Amino acid sequence: MLNGETTQTDPVVDRAAGVLRDAPVPDGPPPAVVAAARELGRGVALVERRAVLFGLAAAAAVVLVTGLLPSLQSARRSAPSLGARSDFAFGDVIGELRKVRTVKYRETSTQNDEPPSVSLETVAMDGKFSRTEMLDDKGNVRNWAIYNGGRMLNVDPVDRTASLMDYTTDDGVPHSLGDQHTLADLLKIEPARATSLGEREFAGRRLTGFRVNRDYDKRNLRSVDVWVDPRTRLPARVEQTVKMRYPDDAGAAELNRRTKDGTAPLSREQSEKLMDSWPWQTTTIVMTEIQFNVSVDESTFSIDPPKGYRYTETKVGR
Amino acid sequence: MRWEDIVDRHGPLVWRCAYRLLGNDADAADCYQEAFAAALAVARREAVRNWPGLLRRIVTTHALDRLRQRAIRGALVSIAADVDVDVAAAASRAADPSQAAEGRELLEAVRLALAQLPERHAEAFMLTCVEGMSYDKAATVLGISKNNVGVLLHRARARLRELLAPVVEAGEARNASC
C-alpha cells in the first residue's frame, strides 16, 4: 500500500488504486485558468494562525456556557458565531449546499398586495440547467421556462408558442444571464455575514434560522432568511424579501415628461430627493417543499420546442 | 503567505488530483477553479495549517461530485467521449496496445465505481490509497478520528472489490487467451 499503514491487501482494489494513481495527466491547467485562480484571492487578507487560536477559545467558551461539549475538532470544523443557538454555523449550511447535485422546490412570489404567483423549480445546482413551471390558481402548469447552458426556452401551451432566447457568444459561451434560480444564489453569500434567528417551528418541523442582509443601497434593500433542518444542515425554507424605491404612475409620468420635452436634467441632490420620494415596492419570495438530490432525467432540461408550436429564436448580443 | 504563492505552489497538485478522477481538461479545469475558490473561503475564515491536505480534500470532493453528476446523466456509459483523446493516445503508444486498452477500460471502471460509493467512503479511499495520505493526516483533513478513517476505508475497499472484480477478471481472461 502506498502509505504503508493498512494491513489490508486486495489485488483487485490495489490494482484499481494503482491505475488511478498512475493515470496519465497532461501538463496543465491552461495559463488562463491558473491566472483566474490567482486573481480570486488577489489582495485578500488570509487569516493568520494567531487569530484562529483566539477564535477557537471564544467558540469553545460559547459552547461550554450553553452546556454542549463538542470535541475541539468539531469546534474547529464549524465554529458557531457568537450568540448562535445551534451547534452548526451558516458556513456549514453553505458547505452542505455545495455538495448538492439537484434540487426541487416550490416558490411563491408576492409583490405588494397583488395575488401571489407560484412556480415549481427543478434545477441542477451546477447552475447550467433549470426548469421553472408557473402554476395557475388551480395548481395547473400555465407555462414553463427551461434554462440550458446559456439558452432559455419559454413555452406557453395556451398560445402554443415557444421562444428561444440565446444568450451565448458565437463560441457557445453563456453571457448576460446570472444564476437561473434563487436557491443557487445562496452560494454567493459570505457565511460570516449571517446572524442567528434561533429556532422556529414550521408545519411541525423545528428549524434553525439564519438571516443575511444583502442590501444593495439605501433604496434597494434585500434580506434572506434561511431556515435549516438541523439534521441535514440543509435549507428547508427560504424567505427572501426585496424592498425597492420604485416610481409610481405619477413618478414615472414625471420622468417621461422630462425626457420628452428636454427639461433640464436634475442635479444630483434633486435626483436623490426625487428617488427618496418614490414609494417602496416589496417583493417576498418563499421557497418551500425543498427536496435535494432528486433524480432528474436530462430530458427535463431539453430546449427542443414542442411539436406544432409556433417557434421563434432570438440571439441576444453581448 | 500570499494567495498567489499558494496557487503557484499547490496548483500542480490540485490539477493532478482533479485530472486523475475526471480524465478531461474541461472538467479538471472547472474543478481546479472550484477547489481554489472553496479553499479561499476557508482561508478567509480560519488559518490553514496544511494547504496540501486541505486542497487535496477539497479537490477530491469536488471531482467526486462531478463524477456522480456524470453518473446521473448516464454519461459514464460512454466515458470514452469524456476522456481527452490525446492523453489516451499517448498512453496507448507507450505500452503494449492490448494492455493499454485494458488499462483504460479499468481506469474508466474505477471512476464509475468511485461515483457509486458513498461520498465519505470515496474520499477516504482517494486520500489514503491514491493520494498516499497517512491515516493521521486523512483523519485531520476529513475531521474524523483515525479509527473512522480505517472503517471508511474498509467499507470503500469492500464495495470497490464487488464492483471491479468482474472487470479485472475479464481483463485477465482476455490476456490469458492472447
XYZ file of C-alpha atoms in Angstrom:
496
model
C 0.000 0.000 0.000
C 1.234 3.443 -0.803
C 1.016 4.869 2.688
C 2.293 1.675 4.326
C -0.332 1.794 7.062
C -3.103 -0.537 6.102
C -2.765 -4.256 6.582
C -5.476 -4.892 4.036
C -4.318 -6.277 0.713
C -6.578 -6.998 -2.166
C -5.206 -7.410 -5.657
C -8.369 -6.034 -7.285
C -8.591 -2.897 -5.183
C -4.828 -2.355 -5.094
C -4.787 -2.592 -8.876
C -7.645 -0.064 -9.040
C -5.767 2.345 -6.806
C -2.640 1.889 -8.901
C -4.442 2.543 -12.177
C -5.870 5.749 -10.802
C -2.587 6.812 -9.231
C -0.697 6.201 -12.462
C -3.368 7.676 -14.757
C -1.637 9.866 -17.332
C -2.078 13.539 -16.528
C -1.173 16.162 -19.117
C 0.539 19.415 -18.214
C -1.977 21.927 -17.054
C -4.172 23.644 -16.336
C -4.160 26.259 -19.111
C -2.421 29.503 -18.054
C -5.711 31.401 -18.210
C -7.206 29.056 -15.607
C -4.192 29.495 -13.308
C -4.388 33.268 -13.747
C -8.076 33.236 -12.824
C -7.353 31.197 -9.688
C -4.620 33.637 -8.662
C -6.957 36.547 -9.309
C -9.618 35.062 -6.981
C -7.646 35.981 -3.925
C -5.526 38.875 -5.070
C -5.194 41.305 -2.205
C -7.352 39.172 0.105
C -6.189 39.012 3.706
C -5.872 35.382 4.716
C -6.438 34.566 8.395
C -3.180 34.153 10.292
C -2.699 31.387 12.843
C -2.817 33.703 15.910
C -6.391 34.837 15.071
C -7.835 31.346 14.777
C -6.417 30.277 18.136
C -8.338 33.149 19.708
C -11.408 32.219 17.689
C -11.150 28.624 18.894
C -11.062 29.768 22.540
C -14.094 32.002 22.023
C -16.025 29.251 20.277
C -15.187 26.732 22.999
C -16.301 29.212 25.665
C -19.657 29.744 23.951
C -20.469 26.042 23.649
C -19.396 25.300 27.250
C -21.694 28.038 28.514
C -24.627 26.571 26.639
C -23.926 23.132 28.081
C -22.765 21.447 24.904
C -19.428 19.639 24.846
C -18.368 19.117 21.267
C -14.828 17.947 20.623
C -12.296 20.641 19.872
C -12.003 19.174 16.414
C -15.671 19.698 15.624
C -15.499 23.239 17.055
C -12.670 23.985 14.644
C -14.613 22.495 11.775
C -17.681 24.680 12.243
C -17.155 27.354 14.887
C -20.609 28.848 15.592
C -20.933 32.594 15.516
C -21.238 34.215 18.918
C -24.850 34.247 20.030
C -25.886 31.378 17.755
C -28.274 28.876 19.291
C -27.324 25.961 17.059
C -24.333 23.661 17.074
C -23.617 24.487 13.461
C -22.865 27.704 11.613
C -24.244 29.105 8.397
C -20.950 28.188 6.761
C -21.806 24.529 7.422
C -25.116 25.018 5.612
C -23.351 26.507 2.604
C -20.881 23.630 2.728
C -23.707 21.090 2.576
C -25.436 23.052 -0.176
C -22.282 22.919 -2.293
C -22.451 19.118 -2.259
C -25.988 19.074 -3.592
C -26.370 17.982 -7.199
C -30.033 18.717 -7.892
C -32.855 20.435 -6.044
C -36.610 20.787 -6.492
C -38.796 23.298 -4.661
C -41.948 25.403 -4.749
C -41.552 29.145 -4.936
C -44.282 31.614 -4.079
C -43.651 35.215 -5.044
C -45.801 38.071 -3.759
C -45.441 41.682 -4.862
C -47.033 44.369 -2.719
C -50.716 43.482 -2.388
C -51.012 41.552 -5.643
C -52.060 37.890 -5.678
C -49.105 35.534 -5.270
C -47.572 33.765 -8.243
C -46.463 30.193 -7.696
C -43.902 28.181 -9.576
C -42.164 24.841 -9.292
C -38.439 24.786 -9.832
C -36.321 21.784 -10.708
C -32.680 22.509 -11.116
C -29.202 21.130 -11.275
C -27.120 23.027 -8.767
C -24.212 23.428 -11.125
C -26.127 26.410 -12.483
C -26.145 25.119 -16.029
C -29.700 23.718 -16.120
C -33.034 24.718 -14.634
C -36.724 24.291 -15.331
C -39.384 26.596 -13.913
C -43.077 25.836 -14.266
C -45.525 28.661 -13.485
C -48.764 27.458 -11.936
C -52.211 28.998 -12.230
C -54.524 29.445 -9.253
C -55.739 25.854 -9.668
C -52.197 24.465 -9.468
C -52.001 23.583 -13.163
C -48.885 24.406 -15.178
C -49.611 27.631 -17.006
C -46.267 27.972 -18.812
C -42.696 26.919 -18.320
C -39.153 28.092 -18.940
C -36.051 25.976 -19.348
C -32.541 27.251 -18.984
C -29.879 25.123 -20.616
C -26.283 26.304 -20.836
C -27.000 29.934 -21.745
C -30.184 29.348 -23.739
C -33.678 29.952 -22.358
C -36.790 28.341 -23.882
C -40.139 29.845 -22.868
C -43.182 27.709 -23.654
C -46.826 28.810 -23.491
C -49.193 25.859 -24.056
C -52.256 28.128 -24.135
C -50.958 30.252 -27.020
C -48.967 27.270 -28.349
C -45.835 29.356 -28.698
C -42.241 28.565 -27.870
C -39.484 31.161 -27.954
C -35.792 30.546 -27.505
C -33.536 33.324 -26.241
C -29.911 32.540 -26.970
C -27.560 34.230 -24.509
C -24.368 32.624 -25.797
C -21.469 34.050 -27.739
C -20.558 32.730 -31.149
C -18.325 30.216 -29.370
C -21.294 28.944 -27.371
C -20.195 30.527 -24.074
C -23.109 31.846 -21.940
C -23.195 35.552 -21.187
C -25.526 38.080 -19.555
C -27.663 35.725 -17.530
C -26.704 35.134 -13.960
C -27.913 32.279 -11.743
C -31.106 30.847 -13.046
C -32.755 30.134 -9.747
C -32.955 31.711 -6.345
C -31.582 28.813 -4.289
C -28.228 28.799 -6.106
C -27.971 32.474 -5.179
C -27.376 31.399 -1.578
C -23.983 30.037 -2.592
C -22.777 33.592 -3.155
C -23.382 34.569 0.451
C -20.348 35.136 2.646
C -21.176 32.874 5.627
C -19.733 35.299 8.190
C -22.468 37.796 7.340
C -25.251 35.577 8.665
C -26.874 36.293 12.034
C -28.798 33.753 14.046
C -32.598 33.769 14.220
C -32.754 30.929 16.723
C -35.304 28.161 16.241
C -38.874 28.221 14.975
C -41.455 25.636 14.146
C -42.856 25.404 10.619
C -45.591 22.830 9.947
C -44.427 20.695 12.849
C -40.734 20.893 11.976
C -38.283 22.631 14.237
C -35.884 24.612 12.061
C -32.824 26.738 12.804
C -32.790 30.187 11.210
C -30.114 32.470 9.803
C -30.581 35.933 8.319
C -28.326 37.690 5.848
C -28.719 41.329 4.971
C -27.896 41.808 1.296
C -28.845 45.450 0.747
C -27.595 46.943 -2.495
C -28.009 50.517 -1.291
C -30.420 52.607 0.832
C -33.151 52.340 -1.787
C -32.655 48.722 -2.706
C -32.900 46.546 0.369
C -32.690 42.797 0.364
C -32.551 40.203 3.107
C -32.834 36.453 3.114
C -33.914 34.197 5.979
C -32.735 30.617 5.629
C -34.481 28.070 7.856
C -32.370 24.953 8.156
C -33.162 21.375 9.091
C -30.626 20.699 11.883
C -30.435 17.005 10.938
C -29.291 17.589 7.380
C -27.978 21.157 7.756
C -29.741 21.946 4.505
C -32.379 24.650 3.923
C -35.966 23.557 4.446
C -37.477 27.033 3.929
C -36.025 30.202 2.445
C -37.685 33.612 2.596
C -36.267 36.437 0.550
C -37.565 39.991 0.896
C -36.709 42.748 -1.553
C -37.760 46.337 -0.869
C -37.085 48.837 -3.594
C -37.951 52.506 -4.090
C -39.800 52.478 -7.388
C -41.657 55.311 -9.155
C -45.431 55.067 -9.016
C -47.546 56.173 -12.013
C -47.109 59.862 -11.189
C -43.380 59.472 -10.706
C -42.984 57.542 -13.956
C -45.031 60.144 -15.850
C -42.810 62.915 -14.476
C -39.661 61.109 -15.643
C -41.138 60.555 -19.100
C -42.149 64.217 -19.376
C -38.651 65.406 -18.526
C -37.156 63.074 -21.088
C -39.527 64.035 -23.895
C -39.643 67.814 -23.527
C -35.941 68.131 -22.734
C -36.414 69.726 -19.333
C -33.045 70.469 -17.760
C -31.723 67.399 -16.031
C -31.988 67.248 -12.262
C -28.955 67.909 -10.114
C -27.574 65.034 -8.092
C -29.263 66.407 -4.980
C -32.582 66.776 -6.782
C -32.339 63.235 -8.170
C -31.666 61.816 -4.716
C -34.640 63.691 -3.280
C -36.899 62.510 -6.103
C -35.893 58.850 -5.736
C -36.330 59.020 -1.957
C -39.910 60.138 -2.511
C -40.870 57.084 -4.546
C -42.903 54.507 -2.653
C -41.460 51.187 -1.520
C -42.273 48.176 -3.603
C -41.939 44.955 -1.632
C -41.471 41.528 -3.159
C -41.428 38.440 -0.985
C -40.226 35.093 -2.308
C -40.741 31.992 -0.203
C -39.212 28.664 -1.112
C -40.725 25.550 0.456
C -41.076 21.800 -0.177
C -37.355 21.759 -0.869
C -36.033 18.340 -1.932
C -32.348 17.756 -2.550
C -30.574 15.331 -4.877
C -33.776 14.402 -6.649
C -33.351 12.074 -9.585
C -33.560 14.167 -12.731
C -33.722 12.935 -16.284
C -31.702 15.023 -18.690
C -34.774 15.400 -20.925
C -36.246 17.652 -18.192
C -33.940 20.395 -19.481
C -34.408 19.803 -23.197
C -34.839 23.007 -25.176
C -36.373 21.290 -28.199
C -39.681 23.090 -28.824
C -42.911 21.052 -28.565
C -44.246 19.844 -31.899
C -46.869 22.034 -33.520
C -45.909 25.179 -31.582
C -45.112 28.490 -33.235
C -41.357 28.785 -32.659
C -39.043 31.799 -32.672
C -35.351 32.119 -31.909
C -33.570 35.291 -30.840
C -29.836 35.670 -30.461
C -29.136 38.152 -27.685
C -25.926 40.051 -28.284
C -23.407 40.618 -25.521
C 1.818 33.762 2.642
C 0.154 35.440 -0.299
C -2.726 33.784 -2.092
C -0.859 33.880 -5.399
C 2.004 31.891 -3.840
C -0.458 29.261 -2.632
C -1.886 28.846 -6.120
C 1.576 28.674 -7.698
C 2.928 26.187 -5.184
C -0.017 23.830 -4.896
C -1.706 24.299 -8.277
C 0.023 21.294 -9.894
C -1.171 19.025 -7.072
C -4.748 20.258 -7.447
C -4.619 19.777 -11.226
C -3.244 16.260 -10.878
C -5.914 15.223 -8.354
C -8.705 16.649 -10.490
C -7.472 15.169 -13.755
C -6.919 11.704 -12.326
C -10.568 11.462 -11.418
C -12.135 13.368 -14.297
C -9.930 12.474 -17.256
C -10.511 15.571 -19.370
C -9.204 19.132 -19.498
C -12.537 20.959 -19.277
C -13.870 19.183 -16.191
C -10.487 19.202 -14.499
C -10.087 22.950 -15.127
C -13.551 23.688 -13.692
C -12.799 21.512 -10.697
C -9.441 23.274 -10.234
C -11.207 26.655 -10.091
C -13.881 25.411 -7.712
C -11.276 23.915 -5.405
C -9.310 27.137 -5.087
C -12.494 29.175 -4.621
C -13.562 26.851 -1.797
C -10.104 26.906 -0.246
C -10.070 30.706 -0.333
C -13.400 30.751 1.531
C -11.837 28.577 4.237
C -8.713 30.726 4.443
C -10.793 33.863 4.931
C -12.486 32.265 7.957
C -9.645 30.412 9.624
C -5.897 29.886 9.403
C -4.918 26.924 7.244
C -2.116 24.830 8.679
C -1.895 22.236 5.966
C -2.535 23.616 2.493
C -1.760 20.400 0.575
C -4.083 18.410 2.827
C -6.907 20.921 2.595
C -6.604 21.289 -1.168
C -6.421 17.526 -1.718
C -9.590 17.057 0.277
C -11.472 19.887 -1.440
C -10.483 18.953 -4.993
C -11.214 15.267 -4.329
C -14.671 16.137 -3.007
C -15.477 18.360 -5.975
C -14.110 15.872 -8.513
C -16.101 13.020 -6.968
C -19.210 15.217 -7.134
C -18.639 15.733 -10.837
C -18.195 12.012 -11.354
C -21.533 11.458 -9.660
C -23.160 14.100 -11.853
C -21.863 12.231 -14.877
C -23.304 9.028 -13.487
C -26.689 10.710 -13.006
C -26.626 11.874 -16.622
C -25.674 8.367 -17.674
C -22.648 9.819 -19.454
C -20.261 7.395 -17.821
C -21.666 4.714 -20.094
C -19.764 6.411 -22.864
C -16.956 7.777 -20.750
C -14.532 7.393 -23.630
C -16.103 10.548 -25.062
C -15.218 12.407 -21.867
C -11.578 11.356 -21.815
C -9.078 13.538 -23.616
C -8.157 11.775 -26.835
C -4.539 12.973 -26.867
C -3.801 11.638 -23.425
C -5.434 8.314 -24.167
C -3.473 8.024 -27.390
C -0.202 8.850 -25.647
C -0.878 6.217 -23.031
C -1.578 3.615 -25.663
C 1.590 4.408 -27.605
C 3.717 3.942 -24.517
C 2.733 0.378 -23.823
C 1.554 -2.837 -25.385
C -1.704 -1.769 -27.118
C -3.795 -4.571 -25.641
C -2.555 -3.838 -22.130
C -3.074 -0.126 -22.685
C -6.658 -0.750 -23.770
C -7.253 -2.914 -20.715
C -5.728 -0.200 -18.525
C -8.065 2.445 -19.969
C -11.057 0.184 -19.512
C -10.118 -0.425 -15.888
C -9.499 3.297 -15.291
C -12.965 4.081 -16.618
C -14.443 1.337 -14.466
C -12.636 2.666 -11.379
C -14.038 6.148 -11.970
C -17.541 4.733 -12.390
C -17.150 2.643 -9.241
C -15.972 5.630 -7.186
C -19.044 7.584 -8.322
C -21.164 4.843 -6.803
C -19.546 4.901 -3.381
C -20.943 6.981 -0.520
C -19.089 10.273 -0.509
C -17.085 9.742 2.680
C -16.003 6.275 1.617
C -14.789 7.541 -1.743
C -12.948 10.448 -0.096
C -11.216 8.187 2.407
C -10.138 5.836 -0.394
C -8.821 8.619 -2.605
C -6.915 10.403 0.128
C -5.221 7.300 1.566
C -4.930 4.765 -1.260
C -4.391 7.101 -4.199
C -3.004 10.334 -2.758
C -0.949 8.447 -0.185
C -2.011 10.323 2.951
C -1.369 8.694 6.303
C -4.409 7.809 8.392
C -3.485 10.591 10.821
C -3.364 13.233 8.119
C -6.511 11.914 6.442
C -8.281 11.972 9.811
C -7.323 15.613 10.358
C -8.311 16.644 6.847
C -11.633 14.781 6.992
C -12.351 15.944 10.536
C -12.813 12.429 11.905
C -10.859 10.020 14.083
C -8.126 7.759 12.787
C -10.305 4.734 13.596
C -13.091 6.146 11.489
C -10.700 6.519 8.583
C -9.970 2.823 8.876
C -13.663 1.939 8.943
C -14.470 4.112 5.936
C -11.554 2.663 4.031
C -12.532 -0.893 4.833
C -16.047 -0.295 3.521
C -14.774 1.518 0.448
C -12.423 -1.318 -0.439
C -15.114 -3.952 0.053
C -17.522 -2.175 -2.227
C -14.850 -1.452 -4.844
C -13.900 -5.107 -4.838
C -17.509 -6.058 -5.595
C -17.778 -3.534 -8.379
C -14.386 -4.071 -10.000
C -13.696 -7.788 -9.647
C -15.702 -8.676 -12.786
C -13.813 -6.054 -14.818
C -10.395 -7.171 -13.608
C -11.190 -10.854 -14.101
C -12.499 -10.223 -17.610
C -9.301 -8.381 -18.481
C -7.129 -11.153 -17.115
C -9.102 -13.744 -19.033
C -8.596 -11.788 -22.262
C -4.854 -11.554 -21.630
C -4.612 -15.260 -20.861
C -6.260 -16.137 -24.155
C -3.910 -13.909 -26.214
